[in-house]
Amino acid sequence: MIKHLFKLVWNRRRANFLMIMAIFFSFLVLFGTISVLVSSWKNYKQPLGFEPERIWYVNIQHFQTPKDEVRVVSEQLVRRLQTLPEIEQVALASGNSAYSGWSNMSGLTHGNLQRGINAVTIQAGDFKKTMNLNLVEGRWFQAGDEFSNKKPIVVTQNVKEFFFGNEPVAGKKLKSGDDEFTVIGVVDAYRTRGELNSDVGTFMRISSLADTSRLVENTLYLRMKPGITSGFEEKLLKEAGAVATGWKLDVKPMEVMRSSYLKENLTPLVVFAIICAFLILNVALGIFGVLWYNINKRYSEIGLRRALGATANQIYRQFLGEILVLATLGLVLGSFFAIQFVLLDVMGMQPEVYYYALAISIVVIYLLVIVCAFQPSRQAAAIHPAIALHEE
Amino acid sequence: MLKNYFKTAWKVLLRRKFFTFISLFGISITLMVLMVVTALVNYMFGAHAPEKNMDRMLYVTRLQMTGDGTQMNSAPSYYFLNRFIKPLKSPEKISIYSNSNYTSINFTSGRKLEMKTRYTDSEFWRIMDFNFLEGGAYGDAAVEGAQLVAVINEATSLNNFGTVKGVGKMLELDNRSYKVVGVVENVSAIRPSTYSDVWIPYTTTKDDLGNANYTGSFCAVLLARDADDLDDIKKEFYSTAAKIPLMPGQEFTELKVFADTHLEGFVREITASVENEVNAGLLYAVVFGGMFFFMLIPTLNLVNINISRIMERASEIGVRKAFGASSNTLVLQFLFENIFLTILGGTIGILLAAGALHLINNSGFIPYAQLGLNLPVLFFSLLICLFFGVLSGVYPAFKMSKLHPASVLKGGSK
């Protein structure tokens, strides 16, 4: 049966070649689009590690304030804001949080293992409570850690797994250039590139405002009490202005930053998906039209087969089978190229993403051709032998 | 003759409405996407206000310093540009102004108004051709005297004063009052070198401009007398750049700064190239390659359908051939019909594209975008239509012309 179908397809190879090419290119486009969608979806499903809902992100510009004064005033500012009844928690840290567009990558090594990881420096306030981080192992920073010569750090779960597998982290060391850090704790996640991008991992270190060898960080993270609206901003700036005269505070609720991040990152995805859908719809209509025409042209052939005893069901299955053979040929060719993409890792995603995408694309193409072939094949099966042969 | 072709083409289109629909659907959607892309590209890279003289402009926006294992990419500072770039001899004019990362805030009306703010010199207004709705730019005296004056765009004037006639009014920016001297048409956010809400003299900044730090948030634009002078300017620029001393007090060993046209700057941004010359041809190759690939699927589809349609007309072709029509005539006729179909689809595509662009403009997705179908875009669309029509018509037409009249007339169309 299958051999026979291949023979039928081969006999009309010229006409079928174009159909196979159309299926082949559609498959490639579908595969590319679905890979990106699957990858984004997988990233989106991973926990973010913190809650952006009530957090305000405040960027500070010090202008020409002398450096020593910046240290003192920053300390006062954090303490002052902590006393405001609208604010639950305050932390002063580096600005490389999610949605900020900043990154600060450091290469960490342990033995032969090496990986670029986002480095967050905490300088004042309680960062863990502010961001609501979830500690899963070890301990968080405590008083005195900022001056400890062991240089304690807290890492995210994926960093821990990369360097130490399932071993407990207590006392483990990580190197960055000449620095040697001691891992004291693990948080489940703290994603700094947003939920649609892959997680590179984060480590957090602590430093003191009194330490003159380090720059003063210029980002405040405020965790607001529930129900505080953006109307509070004016009061906040007034309160801050009383302590830090002449500085400029740029206040952004993280939710606002998040929605513009999502807008920026989802738009290309949606546009690609829509264009891809139109292309595929286009091809589907084309396949439908060509099949419909072919069946009209093979009227007498079908009539003859029916007269020789083929049932309507057999005719139906023959036409469906032919298009499935065509689709299979297109898909085999397409999968061959798609796998080259995977092997060369053109798009830089995890291998499993490609396998999901490959499977989904194959299923979609098969479904598509079956749907397109359904009506014309039924029409073929309904041909009455007497009428067909009479016309001949 | 042509009239006959039209008639035939029209009748053929009406005969199989479903096929006609499939063809037109594919063509119009494909062309719509291509036209929207073309309009976007034209809007991003075309020379129009305020960058009317774009073909004579070079932009200096990026500074790269590398050291032992570290690399720093940043915009240059005012100090750096003023000290090393401003003295260049070959450009006609040089302007130094800030990039638009700075946001001013105004609370006076009880609600928060955020305004993108740029610090500029007075030369900026002589290089860029802004469309002033009212008033004018601030001049040398205002910049030197650090006067609190501002040029604002239409939207800012409306938001703050409820009218586009904002000249003479006072605008609150970060707790300082600026006097509005001019109102300009909105400039879209996809023109990164001019986009802003408010433009004020750079001397009014609170930042320390004399600070000998090389990195900052400024950029420079160099205007050539003539588009042919760009190469000379680049030559002078890079020979000067090679002599710039390394930033004191830092451990960098190499410093690079670039002068690019708008397009080259865009390519440099994507490819992160650190060569003095970037290859803008690469961008063209990617764009045209992408367009070609994008057209490939609908083309294949159209070829498929065309073959089916043409074989249906086998007997017509047989009769024409029997009465002496040459293969060439038939190929031409069929190509004509196909181009007719494509242009019909293209017209629908233009309407769809106009709708889509209107939607994009109104969505406010790109701030102040005024995308539209102008002449270059329409011309390019026509080219795409013709290309598409010929591409999808050639093979079926060729196949048709090969038909043998005797066998066709006998009834076997295979």
Coordinates of N, CA and C in Angstrom, one line a residue, chain B residues 67-206:
Chain B
G67 N 40.9 47.0 28.7 CA 42.1 46.8 29.5 C 42.3 45.3 29.7
D68 N 43.0 45.0 30.7 CA 43.3 43.6 31.0 C 42.0 42.8 31.4
G69 N 41.4 42.2 30.5 CA 40.2 41.4 30.8 C 39.0 42.2 31.0
T70 N 39.1 43.5 31.0 CA 37.8 44.3 31.2 C 37.6 45.1 30.0
Q71 N 36.3 45.4 29.8 CA 35.9 46.2 28.7 C 34.8 47.1 29.1
M72 N 34.9 48.3 28.6 CA 33.8 49.3 29.0 C 33.3 49.9 27.8
N73 N 32.0 49.8 27.6 CA 31.3 50.5 26.5 C 30.4 51.5 27.1
S74 N 30.5 52.7 26.6 CA 29.7 53.8 27.1 C 29.5 54.9 26.1
A75 N 28.7 55.8 26.4 CA 28.6 57.0 25.6 C 29.8 57.9 26.1
P76 N 30.3 58.7 25.2 CA 31.4 59.6 25.7 C 30.9 60.8 26.6
S77 N 31.8 61.4 27.3 CA 31.3 62.6 28.1 C 31.4 63.9 27.3
Y78 N 30.8 64.9 27.9 CA 31.0 66.2 27.2 C 32.4 66.6 27.2
Y79 N 33.1 66.4 28.3 CA 34.5 66.8 28.4 C 35.3 66.1 27.2
F80 N 35.1 64.8 27.0 CA 35.9 64.1 26.0 C 35.6 64.6 24.6
L81 N 34.3 64.8 24.3 CA 33.9 65.3 23.0 C 34.4 66.7 22.7
N82 N 34.3 67.5 23.7 CA 34.7 68.9 23.6 C 36.2 69.1 23.4
R83 N 36.9 68.2 24.1 CA 38.4 68.4 24.1 C 39.0 67.7 22.9
F84 N 38.5 66.5 22.4 CA 39.2 65.8 21.4 C 38.4 65.8 20.0
I85 N 37.1 65.9 20.0 CA 36.4 65.9 18.8 C 36.0 67.2 18.2
K86 N 35.7 68.1 19.1 CA 35.3 69.5 18.7 C 36.4 70.2 17.8
P87 N 37.7 70.0 18.1 CA 38.7 70.7 17.3 C 38.9 70.2 15.9
L88 N 38.2 69.1 15.5 CA 38.3 68.6 14.1 C 38.1 69.7 13.1
K89 N 39.0 69.7 12.0 CA 39.0 70.8 11.0 C 38.0 70.5 9.9
S90 N 37.9 69.2 9.4 CA 37.2 69.0 8.2 C 35.7 69.1 8.2
P91 N 35.0 68.9 9.3 CA 33.5 69.0 9.2 C 33.1 70.5 9.2
E92 N 32.0 70.8 8.6 CA 31.5 72.2 8.5 C 31.0 72.6 9.9
K93 N 30.3 71.7 10.5 CA 29.8 72.1 11.9 C 29.9 70.9 12.7
I94 N 30.0 71.1 14.0 CA 30.0 70.0 15.0 C 29.1 70.4 16.2
S95 N 28.2 69.5 16.5 CA 27.4 69.8 17.7 C 27.6 68.7 18.7
I96 N 27.6 69.1 20.0 CA 27.7 68.1 21.1 C 26.4 68.2 21.9
Y97 N 25.7 67.1 22.1 CA 24.5 67.1 22.8 C 24.3 65.8 23.6
S98 N 23.4 65.8 24.6 CA 23.3 64.6 25.4 C 22.4 63.6 24.7
N99 N 22.5 62.3 25.1 CA 21.6 61.3 24.6 C 20.3 61.5 25.4
S100 N 19.3 60.8 25.1 CA 18.0 61.1 25.7 C 17.6 60.2 26.9
N101 N 18.7 59.7 27.6 CA 18.4 58.9 28.7 C 17.9 59.7 29.9
Y102 N 18.0 61.0 29.9 CA 17.7 61.8 31.0 C 16.2 62.1 31.1
T103 N 15.6 61.8 32.2 CA 14.1 62.1 32.4 C 13.9 63.2 33.4
S104 N 13.2 64.3 33.0 CA 12.9 65.4 33.9 C 11.5 65.1 34.4
I105 N 11.3 65.6 35.6 CA 10.0 65.3 36.3 C 9.4 66.7 36.7
N106 N 8.1 66.7 36.5 CA 7.3 67.9 36.9 C 6.1 67.5 37.7
F107 N 6.0 68.1 38.9 CA 4.9 67.8 39.8 C 3.9 68.9 39.9
T108 N 4.1 70.0 39.2 CA 3.4 71.2 39.6 C 1.9 71.1 39.4
S109 N 1.4 70.3 38.4 CA 0.0 70.3 38.2 C -0.7 69.2 39.1
G110 N 0.1 68.7 40.1 CA -0.5 67.7 41.0 C -0.3 66.3 40.5
R111 N 0.0 66.1 39.2 CA 0.3 64.8 38.7 C 1.7 64.8 38.2
K112 N 2.2 63.6 38.0 CA 3.6 63.5 37.6 C 3.7 63.5 36.1
L113 N 4.5 64.3 35.6 CA 4.8 64.4 34.1 C 6.2 64.1 33.9
E114 N 6.5 63.0 33.2 CA 7.9 62.7 32.9 C 8.2 63.2 31.5
M115 N 9.4 63.8 31.3 CA 9.7 64.3 30.0 C 11.2 63.9 29.7
K116 N 11.4 63.3 28.6 CA 12.7 63.0 28.1 C 13.4 64.4 27.8
T117 N 14.6 64.5 28.3 CA 15.2 65.8 28.2 C 16.6 65.7 27.6
R118 N 16.9 66.5 26.6 CA 18.3 66.5 26.0 C 19.0 67.9 26.3
Y119 N 20.2 67.8 26.6 CA 21.1 69.0 26.7 C 21.8 69.2 25.4
T120 N 21.6 70.4 24.8 CA 22.3 70.6 23.5 C 23.0 71.9 23.5
D121 N 23.9 72.1 22.5 CA 24.5 73.4 22.3 C 23.7 74.1 21.3
S122 N 24.1 75.3 20.9 CA 23.3 76.1 19.9 C 23.6 75.6 18.5
E123 N 24.8 75.0 18.2 CA 25.1 74.4 16.9 C 24.1 73.4 16.5
F124 N 23.6 72.6 17.5 CA 22.6 71.6 17.3 C 21.4 72.1 16.4
W125 N 21.0 73.3 16.7 CA 19.8 73.8 16.0 C 20.2 74.2 14.5
R126 N 21.4 74.4 14.3 CA 21.8 74.8 12.9 C 22.1 73.5 12.1
I127 N 22.4 72.4 12.7 CA 22.6 71.2 12.0 C 21.3 70.5 11.7
M128 N 20.4 70.4 12.7 CA 19.2 69.7 12.6 C 18.1 70.7 12.1
D129 N 17.2 70.2 11.2 CA 16.1 71.0 10.7 C 14.8 70.7 11.4
F130 N 14.6 71.2 12.6 CA 13.4 70.9 13.3 C 12.3 71.7 12.6
N131 N 11.0 71.2 12.6 CA 9.9 72.0 12.1 C 9.3 72.7 13.3
F132 N 9.6 74.0 13.4 CA 9.1 74.8 14.5 C 7.6 75.2 14.2
L133 N 6.8 74.9 15.2 CA 5.4 75.3 15.1 C 5.2 76.8 15.5
E134 N 6.1 77.1 16.5 CA 6.0 78.4 17.1 C 7.4 78.8 17.7
G135 N 7.7 80.0 17.6 CA 9.0 80.4 18.3 C 10.2 79.9 17.5
G136 N 11.3 79.8 18.2 CA 12.5 79.4 17.5 C 13.5 78.8 18.5
A137 N 14.7 78.5 18.1 CA 15.7 77.8 18.9 C 16.4 78.9 19.8
Y138 N 17.1 78.4 20.8 CA 17.9 79.3 21.6 C 19.3 79.4 20.9
G139 N 19.9 80.6 21.1 CA 21.2 80.8 20.4 C 22.4 80.7 21.2
D140 N 23.5 81.2 20.7 CA 24.8 81.1 21.4 C 24.8 81.8 22.7
A141 N 24.2 83.0 22.7 CA 24.2 83.8 24.0 C 23.4 83.1 25.1
A142 N 22.3 82.4 24.8 CA 21.5 81.7 25.8 C 22.3 80.6 26.3
V143 N 23.1 79.9 25.5 CA 23.9 78.7 25.9 C 25.0 79.2 26.8
E144 N 25.8 80.2 26.3 CA 26.9 80.7 27.0 C 26.5 81.2 28.4
G145 N 25.3 81.9 28.4 CA 24.9 82.5 29.7 C 24.1 81.5 30.5
A146 N 24.0 80.3 30.1 CA 23.3 79.3 30.9 C 21.9 79.7 31.2
Q147 N 21.2 80.3 30.3 CA 19.9 80.8 30.5 C 18.9 79.6 30.6
L148 N 17.9 79.8 31.5 CA 16.9 78.7 31.6 C 15.9 78.8 30.5
V149 N 16.2 78.4 29.3 CA 15.3 78.4 28.2 C 15.1 77.0 27.7
A150 N 14.0 76.7 27.0 CA 13.7 75.4 26.5 C 13.0 75.4 25.2
V151 N 13.3 74.4 24.4 CA 12.5 74.1 23.2 C 11.7 72.8 23.6
I152 N 10.4 72.8 23.3 CA 9.7 71.6 23.7 C 8.9 71.1 22.5
N153 N 8.5 69.8 22.5 CA 7.7 69.3 21.4 C 6.2 69.6 21.7
E154 N 5.5 69.4 20.6 CA 4.0 69.6 20.6 C 3.3 68.8 21.8
A155 N 3.7 67.6 22.0 CA 3.0 66.8 23.0 C 3.3 67.3 24.4
T156 N 4.5 67.8 24.6 CA 4.8 68.3 25.9 C 4.1 69.6 26.2
S157 N 4.0 70.4 25.1 CA 3.2 71.7 25.3 C 1.8 71.4 25.6
L158 N 1.2 70.4 24.9 CA -0.2 70.0 25.2 C -0.4 69.5 26.6
N159 N 0.5 68.6 27.0 CA 0.4 68.0 28.3 C 0.5 69.1 29.4
N160 N 1.4 70.0 29.2 CA 1.7 71.0 30.3 C 0.8 72.2 30.3
F161 N 0.5 72.7 29.1 CA -0.2 73.9 29.0 C -1.6 73.8 28.3
G162 N -1.9 72.6 27.8 CA -3.2 72.4 27.2 C -3.3 73.0 25.8
T163 N -2.2 73.5 25.3 CA -2.2 74.1 24.0 C -0.9 73.9 23.3
V164 N -0.9 73.9 22.0 CA 0.4 73.7 21.3 C 1.2 75.1 21.3
K165 N 0.5 76.2 21.7 CA 1.2 77.5 21.7 C 1.7 77.7 23.0
G166 N 2.9 77.1 23.3 CA 3.5 77.2 24.6 C 4.5 78.2 24.8
V167 N 4.9 78.9 23.7 CA 6.0 79.9 23.8 C 5.7 81.0 24.8
G168 N 6.7 81.3 25.6 CA 6.6 82.3 26.6 C 6.1 81.8 28.0
K169 N 5.6 80.5 28.0 CA 5.2 80.0 29.3 C 6.3 79.4 30.0
M170 N 6.2 79.2 31.3 CA 7.2 78.6 32.1 C 7.0 77.1 32.3
L171 N 8.1 76.4 32.1 CA 8.0 74.9 32.3 C 8.9 74.5 33.4
E172 N 8.3 73.7 34.3 CA 8.9 73.2 35.5 C 9.7 71.9 35.2
L173 N 11.0 71.9 35.3 CA 11.8 70.7 35.1 C 12.7 70.5 36.3
D174 N 12.5 69.4 37.0 CA 13.3 69.1 38.2 C 13.4 70.3 39.1
N175 N 12.3 70.9 39.4 CA 12.2 72.0 40.3 C 12.9 73.3 39.9
R176 N 13.1 73.4 38.6 CA 13.6 74.7 38.0 C 12.7 75.1 36.9
S177 N 12.6 76.5 36.8 CA 11.6 77.0 35.8 C 12.4 77.4 34.5
Y178 N 12.0 76.8 33.4 CA 12.6 77.1 32.1 C 11.5 77.9 31.3
K179 N 12.0 78.9 30.6 CA 11.1 79.6 29.7 C 11.1 79.0 28.4
V180 N 9.9 78.7 27.9 CA 9.7 78.0 26.6 C 10.0 79.1 25.5
V181 N 10.9 78.8 24.6 CA 11.2 79.7 23.5 C 10.7 79.2 22.1
G182 N 10.5 77.9 22.1 CA 10.1 77.3 20.8 C 9.3 76.0 21.0
V183 N 8.4 75.7 20.1 CA 7.6 74.5 20.1 C 7.9 73.8 18.7
V184 N 8.3 72.5 18.8 CA 8.6 71.8 17.5 C 7.6 70.7 17.3
E185 N 7.6 70.2 16.1 CA 6.8 69.0 15.8 C 7.4 67.8 16.6
N186 N 6.5 66.8 16.9 CA 7.0 65.7 17.7 C 8.0 64.9 16.8
V187 N 9.1 64.4 17.4 CA 10.1 63.6 16.8 C 9.9 62.2 17.4
S188 N 9.9 61.2 16.5 CA 9.6 59.8 17.0 C 10.7 59.2 17.7
A189 N 10.4 58.3 18.6 CA 11.4 57.6 19.4 C 12.3 56.7 18.6
I190 N 11.9 56.3 17.4 CA 12.8 55.5 16.6 C 13.9 56.3 15.9
R191 N 13.9 57.6 16.1 CA 15.1 58.3 15.6 C 15.9 58.7 16.8
P192 N 16.8 57.7 17.2 CA 17.5 57.9 18.5 C 18.4 59.1 18.6
S193 N 18.8 59.7 17.5 CA 19.8 60.8 17.7 C 19.1 62.1 17.8
T194 N 17.8 62.2 17.6 CA 17.1 63.5 17.8 C 15.9 63.4 18.7
Y195 N 15.4 62.3 19.0 CA 14.1 62.1 19.7 C 14.3 62.7 21.1
S196 N 13.3 63.5 21.5 CA 13.2 64.0 22.9 C 11.9 64.7 23.1
D197 N 11.6 65.1 24.3 CA 10.4 65.9 24.6 C 10.8 67.4 24.8
V198 N 12.0 67.5 25.5 CA 12.5 68.9 25.8 C 13.9 69.0 25.5
W199 N 14.3 70.2 24.9 CA 15.7 70.4 24.6 C 16.1 71.7 25.4
I200 N 17.2 71.6 26.2 CA 17.6 72.8 27.0 C 19.1 73.0 26.8
P201 N 19.7 74.2 27.1 CA 21.1 74.4 26.9 C 21.9 73.5 27.9
Y202 N 23.0 72.9 27.3 CA 23.8 72.0 28.2 C 24.4 72.6 29.4
T203 N 24.6 73.9 29.3 CA 25.2 74.7 30.4 C 24.3 74.7 31.6
T204 N 23.1 74.4 31.5 CA 22.2 74.4 32.7 C 22.2 73.1 33.4
T205 N 23.0 72.1 33.0 CA 23.0 70.8 33.7 C 23.6 71.0 35.1
K206 N 23.2 70.1 36.0 CA 23.8 70.1 37.4 C 25.1 69.3 37.4

